[in-house]
């Protein structure tokens, strides 16, 4: 199975706006496109068209909004933590932990293994790696009740999925909603009265993203990869069960589960 290869560029409109001030973003995107087209990928490595200098490390991307009266602007913080410089014609796919928690508008955080190219003609091309390896640990049950409305939620980890079931007897409440996430970022995965649900916090296949380090953002990755709120990766997440009660405060219960990365011997 070959890994998924994804090209991330700024939108055409954004390029036109920037061209009025300079050609930096346009040039950066040409570099990304060239390396994307000329590189070969397999399940285990990315092979460059020539020998390149690059650094291996981890990239962190944070998207946030600056809300002011009558306006909201989107901002990005980028950080690359280098763990060593190398020169070669290929890089091995780093099957390391990653974490993605993004709202649909690009607010949130991405942290993943990455490679940044240092030499021309591809300087500042960034490769971001999302592994499909891992398994979900944890199980439990939650009880939601308000008056005559009662709902029980049970869940368990099975391989790469979180699976569960909702059993409810509702008279005034509208429904039960199931979400996953933590902090300020949550993704709704199911809702109703009596139903089963499942959720995988890992991609279906290994993925390598080609992007411009100077312009890549959580929003551009959202538009290219997920198109909706994304909760993916390794570590501790929470399952949230919500009893949707009209004209009253919702009843909310949470329980944690963990996504572990397999250790290779």
Short mmCIF file of C-alpha atoms in Angstrom, two decimals:
data_model
loop_
_atom_site.label_atom_id
_atom_site.label_comp_id
_atom_site.label_asym_id
_atom_site.label_seq_id
_atom_site.Cartn_x
_atom_site.Cartn_y
_atom_site.Cartn_z
CA UNK A 1 0.00 0.00 0.00
CA UNK A 2 1.43 3.39 -1.02
CA UNK A 3 1.06 6.33 1.28
CA UNK A 4 -1.22 9.22 0.41
CA UNK A 5 0.52 12.25 -1.12
CA UNK A 6 -1.13 15.64 -0.65
CA UNK A 7 -0.25 19.06 -2.06
CA UNK A 8 -1.29 22.09 0.00
CA UNK A 9 -1.12 25.56 -1.53
CA UNK A 10 -2.65 28.92 -0.74
CA UNK A 11 -5.83 29.76 -2.61
CA UNK A 12 -5.60 31.53 -5.98
CA UNK A 13 -7.30 34.60 -4.52
CA UNK A 14 -4.70 34.85 -1.75
CA UNK A 15 -1.90 34.56 -4.32
CA UNK A 16 -3.35 37.45 -6.33
CA UNK A 17 -3.57 39.62 -3.22
CA UNK A 18 0.02 38.90 -2.25
CA UNK A 19 1.33 39.48 -5.78
CA UNK A 20 0.35 43.12 -5.41
CA UNK A 21 2.95 43.34 -2.63
CA UNK A 22 5.53 40.80 -3.79
CA UNK A 23 6.06 37.38 -5.30
CA UNK A 24 7.18 35.51 -2.18
CA UNK A 25 4.14 33.30 -1.73
CA UNK A 26 3.80 32.62 -5.46
CA UNK A 27 7.44 31.56 -5.69
CA UNK A 28 7.07 29.38 -2.60
CA UNK A 29 4.09 27.60 -4.09
CA UNK A 30 5.99 26.96 -7.33
CA UNK A 31 8.72 25.27 -5.28
CA UNK A 32 6.16 23.13 -3.46
CA UNK A 33 4.44 22.10 -6.69
CA UNK A 34 7.75 21.22 -8.35
CA UNK A 35 8.92 18.99 -5.50
CA UNK A 36 5.47 17.42 -5.22
CA UNK A 37 5.43 16.51 -8.91
CA UNK A 38 9.01 15.24 -9.05
CA UNK A 39 9.12 13.20 -5.82
CA UNK A 40 8.21 9.53 -5.57
CA UNK A 41 6.46 8.11 -2.54
CA UNK A 42 6.05 4.62 -1.15
CA UNK A 43 4.70 3.30 2.13
CA UNK A 44 8.11 3.71 3.74
CA UNK A 45 9.81 6.74 2.16
CA UNK A 46 9.72 9.87 0.03
CA UNK A 47 12.37 9.96 -2.72
CA UNK A 48 13.52 13.38 -3.93
CA UNK A 49 14.41 14.18 -7.57
CA UNK A 50 17.97 15.06 -6.46
CA UNK A 51 20.20 15.14 -3.38
CA UNK A 52 18.97 17.79 -0.94
CA UNK A 53 19.87 19.30 2.42
CA UNK A 54 17.02 19.04 4.90
CA UNK A 55 16.27 19.02 8.61
CA UNK A 56 14.12 16.52 10.44
CA UNK A 57 11.96 17.55 13.36
CA UNK A 58 8.44 18.42 14.42
CA UNK A 59 6.19 21.22 13.24
CA UNK A 60 3.56 22.99 15.30
CA UNK A 61 0.87 25.09 13.63
CA UNK A 62 -1.64 27.09 15.66
CA UNK A 63 -4.56 28.97 14.14
CA UNK A 64 -6.46 31.59 16.10
CA UNK A 65 -8.76 34.56 15.53
CA UNK A 66 -8.31 38.12 16.64
CA UNK A 67 -11.84 39.38 17.24
CA UNK A 68 -12.38 43.12 17.11
CA UNK A 69 -15.52 45.25 16.77
CA UNK A 70 -17.01 44.56 13.31
CA UNK A 71 -14.08 42.39 12.23
CA UNK A 72 -12.30 39.09 12.80
CA UNK A 73 -8.84 38.28 11.46
CA UNK A 74 -7.16 34.88 11.24
CA UNK A 75 -3.60 34.41 12.47
CA UNK A 76 -1.09 31.55 12.46
CA UNK A 77 1.83 30.68 14.71
CA UNK A 78 4.43 28.33 13.19
CA UNK A 79 7.27 26.56 14.93
CA UNK A 80 9.71 23.98 13.62
CA UNK A 81 11.72 22.09 16.23
CA UNK A 82 14.77 20.71 14.46
CA UNK A 83 16.20 17.39 15.61
CA UNK A 84 19.04 17.23 13.11
CA UNK A 85 20.24 18.21 9.63
CA UNK A 86 20.89 15.70 6.87
CA UNK A 87 21.68 15.43 3.18
CA UNK A 88 20.32 12.76 0.89
CA UNK A 89 18.00 11.71 -1.90
CA UNK A 90 15.19 10.36 0.30
CA UNK A 91 13.60 10.51 3.75
CA UNK A 92 12.07 7.60 5.62
CA UNK A 93 8.44 7.96 6.68
CA UNK A 94 8.59 8.79 10.41
CA UNK A 95 5.93 6.65 12.07
CA UNK A 96 5.73 8.96 15.08
CA UNK A 97 2.91 10.42 17.12
CA UNK A 98 0.92 13.38 15.85
CA UNK A 99 -2.12 15.31 17.02
CA UNK A 100 -4.70 17.41 15.20
CA UNK A 101 -7.49 19.38 16.87
CA UNK A 102 -9.06 21.88 14.50
CA UNK A 103 -12.37 23.64 14.15
CA UNK A 104 -13.83 24.06 10.70
CA UNK A 105 -12.66 27.69 10.50
CA UNK A 106 -9.03 26.69 11.06
CA UNK A 107 -8.78 27.56 14.74
CA UNK A 108 -6.86 24.96 16.69
CA UNK A 109 -3.53 23.16 16.66
CA UNK A 110 -1.52 20.65 14.64
CA UNK A 111 1.66 18.99 15.92
CA UNK A 112 3.38 16.35 13.79
CA UNK A 113 6.71 15.00 12.55
CA UNK A 114 8.02 16.95 9.59
CA UNK A 115 10.93 17.58 7.23
CA UNK A 116 11.95 21.05 6.05
CA UNK A 117 14.07 21.34 2.89
CA UNK A 118 17.06 23.68 3.26
CA UNK A 119 18.64 23.73 -0.21
CA UNK A 120 17.47 25.31 -3.44
CA UNK A 121 15.53 24.98 -5.63
CA UNK A 122 13.10 23.70 -2.97
CA UNK A 123 14.10 25.71 0.09
CA UNK A 124 11.35 25.94 2.77
CA UNK A 125 9.22 23.17 1.29
CA UNK A 126 7.72 21.39 4.28
CA UNK A 127 6.74 17.71 4.42
CA UNK A 128 4.29 16.84 7.19
CA UNK A 129 3.67 13.18 8.07
CA UNK A 130 0.51 11.63 9.51
CA UNK A 131 0.81 7.93 10.30
CA UNK A 132 -2.10 5.50 10.33
CA UNK A 133 -0.50 3.39 13.07
CA UNK A 134 -2.07 3.21 16.53
CA UNK A 135 -4.90 1.73 18.54
CA UNK A 136 -7.64 3.04 20.82
CA UNK A 137 -7.58 2.09 24.51
CA UNK A 138 -10.29 2.67 27.06
CA UNK A 139 -13.86 1.77 27.88
CA UNK A 140 -16.62 3.03 30.09
CA UNK A 141 -20.20 4.18 30.42
CA UNK A 142 -21.96 7.48 31.04
CA UNK A 143 -25.44 8.15 32.37
CA UNK A 144 -27.39 11.28 31.49
CA UNK A 145 -30.64 12.10 33.25
CA UNK A 146 -32.96 15.01 33.83
CA UNK A 147 -36.40 14.31 35.24
CA UNK A 148 -37.93 11.48 33.24
CA UNK A 149 -35.27 11.64 30.52
CA UNK A 150 -32.55 9.03 30.87
CA UNK A 151 -29.77 7.98 28.50
CA UNK A 152 -26.91 5.52 28.91
CA UNK A 153 -23.80 5.71 26.75
CA UNK A 154 -21.30 2.84 26.65
CA UNK A 155 -18.04 2.84 24.69
CA UNK A 156 -14.87 0.82 24.16
CA UNK A 157 -11.74 0.90 22.04
CA UNK A 158 -11.49 -1.71 19.28
CA UNK A 159 -8.32 -1.55 17.18
CA UNK A 160 -8.22 1.81 15.44
CA UNK A 161 -11.80 2.71 16.37
CA UNK A 162 -13.82 3.94 19.30
CA UNK A 163 -17.15 2.11 19.28
CA UNK A 164 -20.20 2.71 21.40
CA UNK A 165 -23.94 2.53 21.89
CA UNK A 166 -26.62 4.93 23.15
CA UNK A 167 -29.82 3.73 24.80
CA UNK A 168 -32.30 6.42 25.73
CA UNK A 169 -35.83 6.98 27.00
CA UNK A 170 -36.70 10.57 26.26
CA UNK A 171 -39.85 12.57 26.86
CA UNK A 172 -38.78 16.22 26.96
CA UNK A 173 -35.20 16.00 25.70
CA UNK A 174 -34.71 16.20 21.92
CA UNK A 175 -31.80 13.80 21.47
CA UNK A 176 -28.40 12.63 22.65
CA UNK A 177 -25.28 13.99 20.94
CA UNK A 178 -21.89 12.28 20.97
CA UNK A 179 -18.74 14.35 20.48
CA UNK A 180 -14.99 13.72 20.74
CA UNK A 181 -12.18 16.15 21.46
CA UNK A 182 -10.87 18.17 24.37
CA UNK A 183 -10.53 21.78 25.48
CA UNK A 184 -12.23 24.11 22.99
CA UNK A 185 -12.19 21.74 20.00
CA UNK A 186 -14.93 19.14 19.66
CA UNK A 187 -16.23 17.11 16.74
CA UNK A 188 -19.79 15.75 16.67
CA UNK A 189 -19.78 12.14 15.49
CA UNK A 190 -23.38 11.01 16.06
CA UNK A 191 -26.78 12.03 17.45
CA UNK A 192 -30.23 10.56 17.98
CA UNK A 193 -32.07 8.48 20.56
CA UNK A 194 -31.04 4.81 20.31
CA UNK A 195 -28.05 4.21 18.07
CA UNK A 196 -24.57 2.76 17.68
CA UNK A 197 -21.59 4.94 16.85
CA UNK A 198 -17.97 4.56 15.81
CA UNK A 199 -15.09 6.95 15.32
CA UNK A 200 -11.50 6.51 14.16
CA UNK A 201 -8.92 9.06 15.39
CA UNK A 202 -6.41 7.79 12.81
CA UNK A 203 -6.30 8.40 9.04
CA UNK A 204 -7.25 5.55 6.72
CA UNK A 205 -3.77 5.57 5.20
CA UNK A 206 -0.37 7.09 5.83
CA UNK A 207 -0.30 10.66 4.55
CA UNK A 208 2.51 13.02 3.57
CA UNK A 209 1.66 16.68 2.97
CA UNK A 210 3.78 18.96 0.77
CA UNK A 211 3.43 22.63 1.75
CA UNK A 212 5.23 25.96 1.97
CA UNK A 213 6.53 26.43 5.51
CA UNK A 214 6.17 30.21 5.33
CA UNK A 215 2.48 30.13 4.39
CA UNK A 216 1.02 26.79 5.50
CA UNK A 217 -1.76 27.13 8.04
CA UNK A 218 -4.22 24.93 9.90
CA UNK A 219 -6.94 26.42 7.67
CA UNK A 220 -5.16 25.43 4.44
CA UNK A 221 -4.70 21.90 5.76
CA UNK A 222 -8.34 21.80 6.82
CA UNK A 223 -9.50 22.73 3.33
CA UNK A 224 -7.19 20.19 1.66
CA UNK A 225 -7.56 17.21 4.00
CA UNK A 226 -10.60 17.26 6.27
CA UNK A 227 -13.09 19.99 5.26
CA UNK A 228 -14.73 19.80 8.69
CA UNK A 229 -13.71 19.85 12.34
CA UNK A 230 -10.85 17.39 12.82
CA UNK A 231 -9.87 15.41 15.93
CA UNK A 232 -7.07 13.02 15.05
CA UNK A 233 -3.87 11.53 16.36
CA UNK A 234 -2.41 10.14 19.55
CA UNK A 235 -2.71 10.89 23.24
CA UNK A 236 -5.66 11.44 25.55
CA UNK A 237 -8.99 12.59 24.14
CA UNK A 238 -12.46 12.75 25.66
CA UNK A 239 -15.83 11.39 24.66
CA UNK A 240 -18.61 13.84 25.48
CA UNK A 241 -22.27 12.83 25.75
CA UNK A 242 -24.85 15.65 25.65
CA UNK A 243 -28.53 15.37 26.53
CA UNK A 244 -30.16 18.09 24.41
CA UNK A 245 -32.91 19.59 26.58
CA UNK A 246 -35.10 22.40 25.14
CA UNK A 247 -35.43 25.57 27.23
CA UNK A 248 -32.99 24.24 29.82
CA UNK A 249 -29.29 23.66 30.25
CA UNK A 250 -28.01 20.57 28.46
CA UNK A 251 -26.81 17.66 30.57
CA UNK A 252 -23.17 16.87 29.77
CA UNK A 253 -20.93 13.98 30.84
CA UNK A 254 -17.38 13.18 29.70
CA UNK A 255 -14.98 10.27 29.85
CA UNK A 256 -11.40 9.95 28.61
CA UNK A 257 -9.89 7.47 26.17
CA UNK A 258 -6.36 7.15 24.83
CA UNK A 259 -4.92 6.56 21.38
CA UNK A 260 -1.61 4.72 21.66
CA UNK A 261 1.14 4.55 19.08
CA UNK A 262 2.55 1.05 18.60
CA UNK A 263 6.14 0.68 19.73
CA UNK A 264 8.38 -1.04 17.20
CA UNK A 265 10.99 -3.41 18.46
#
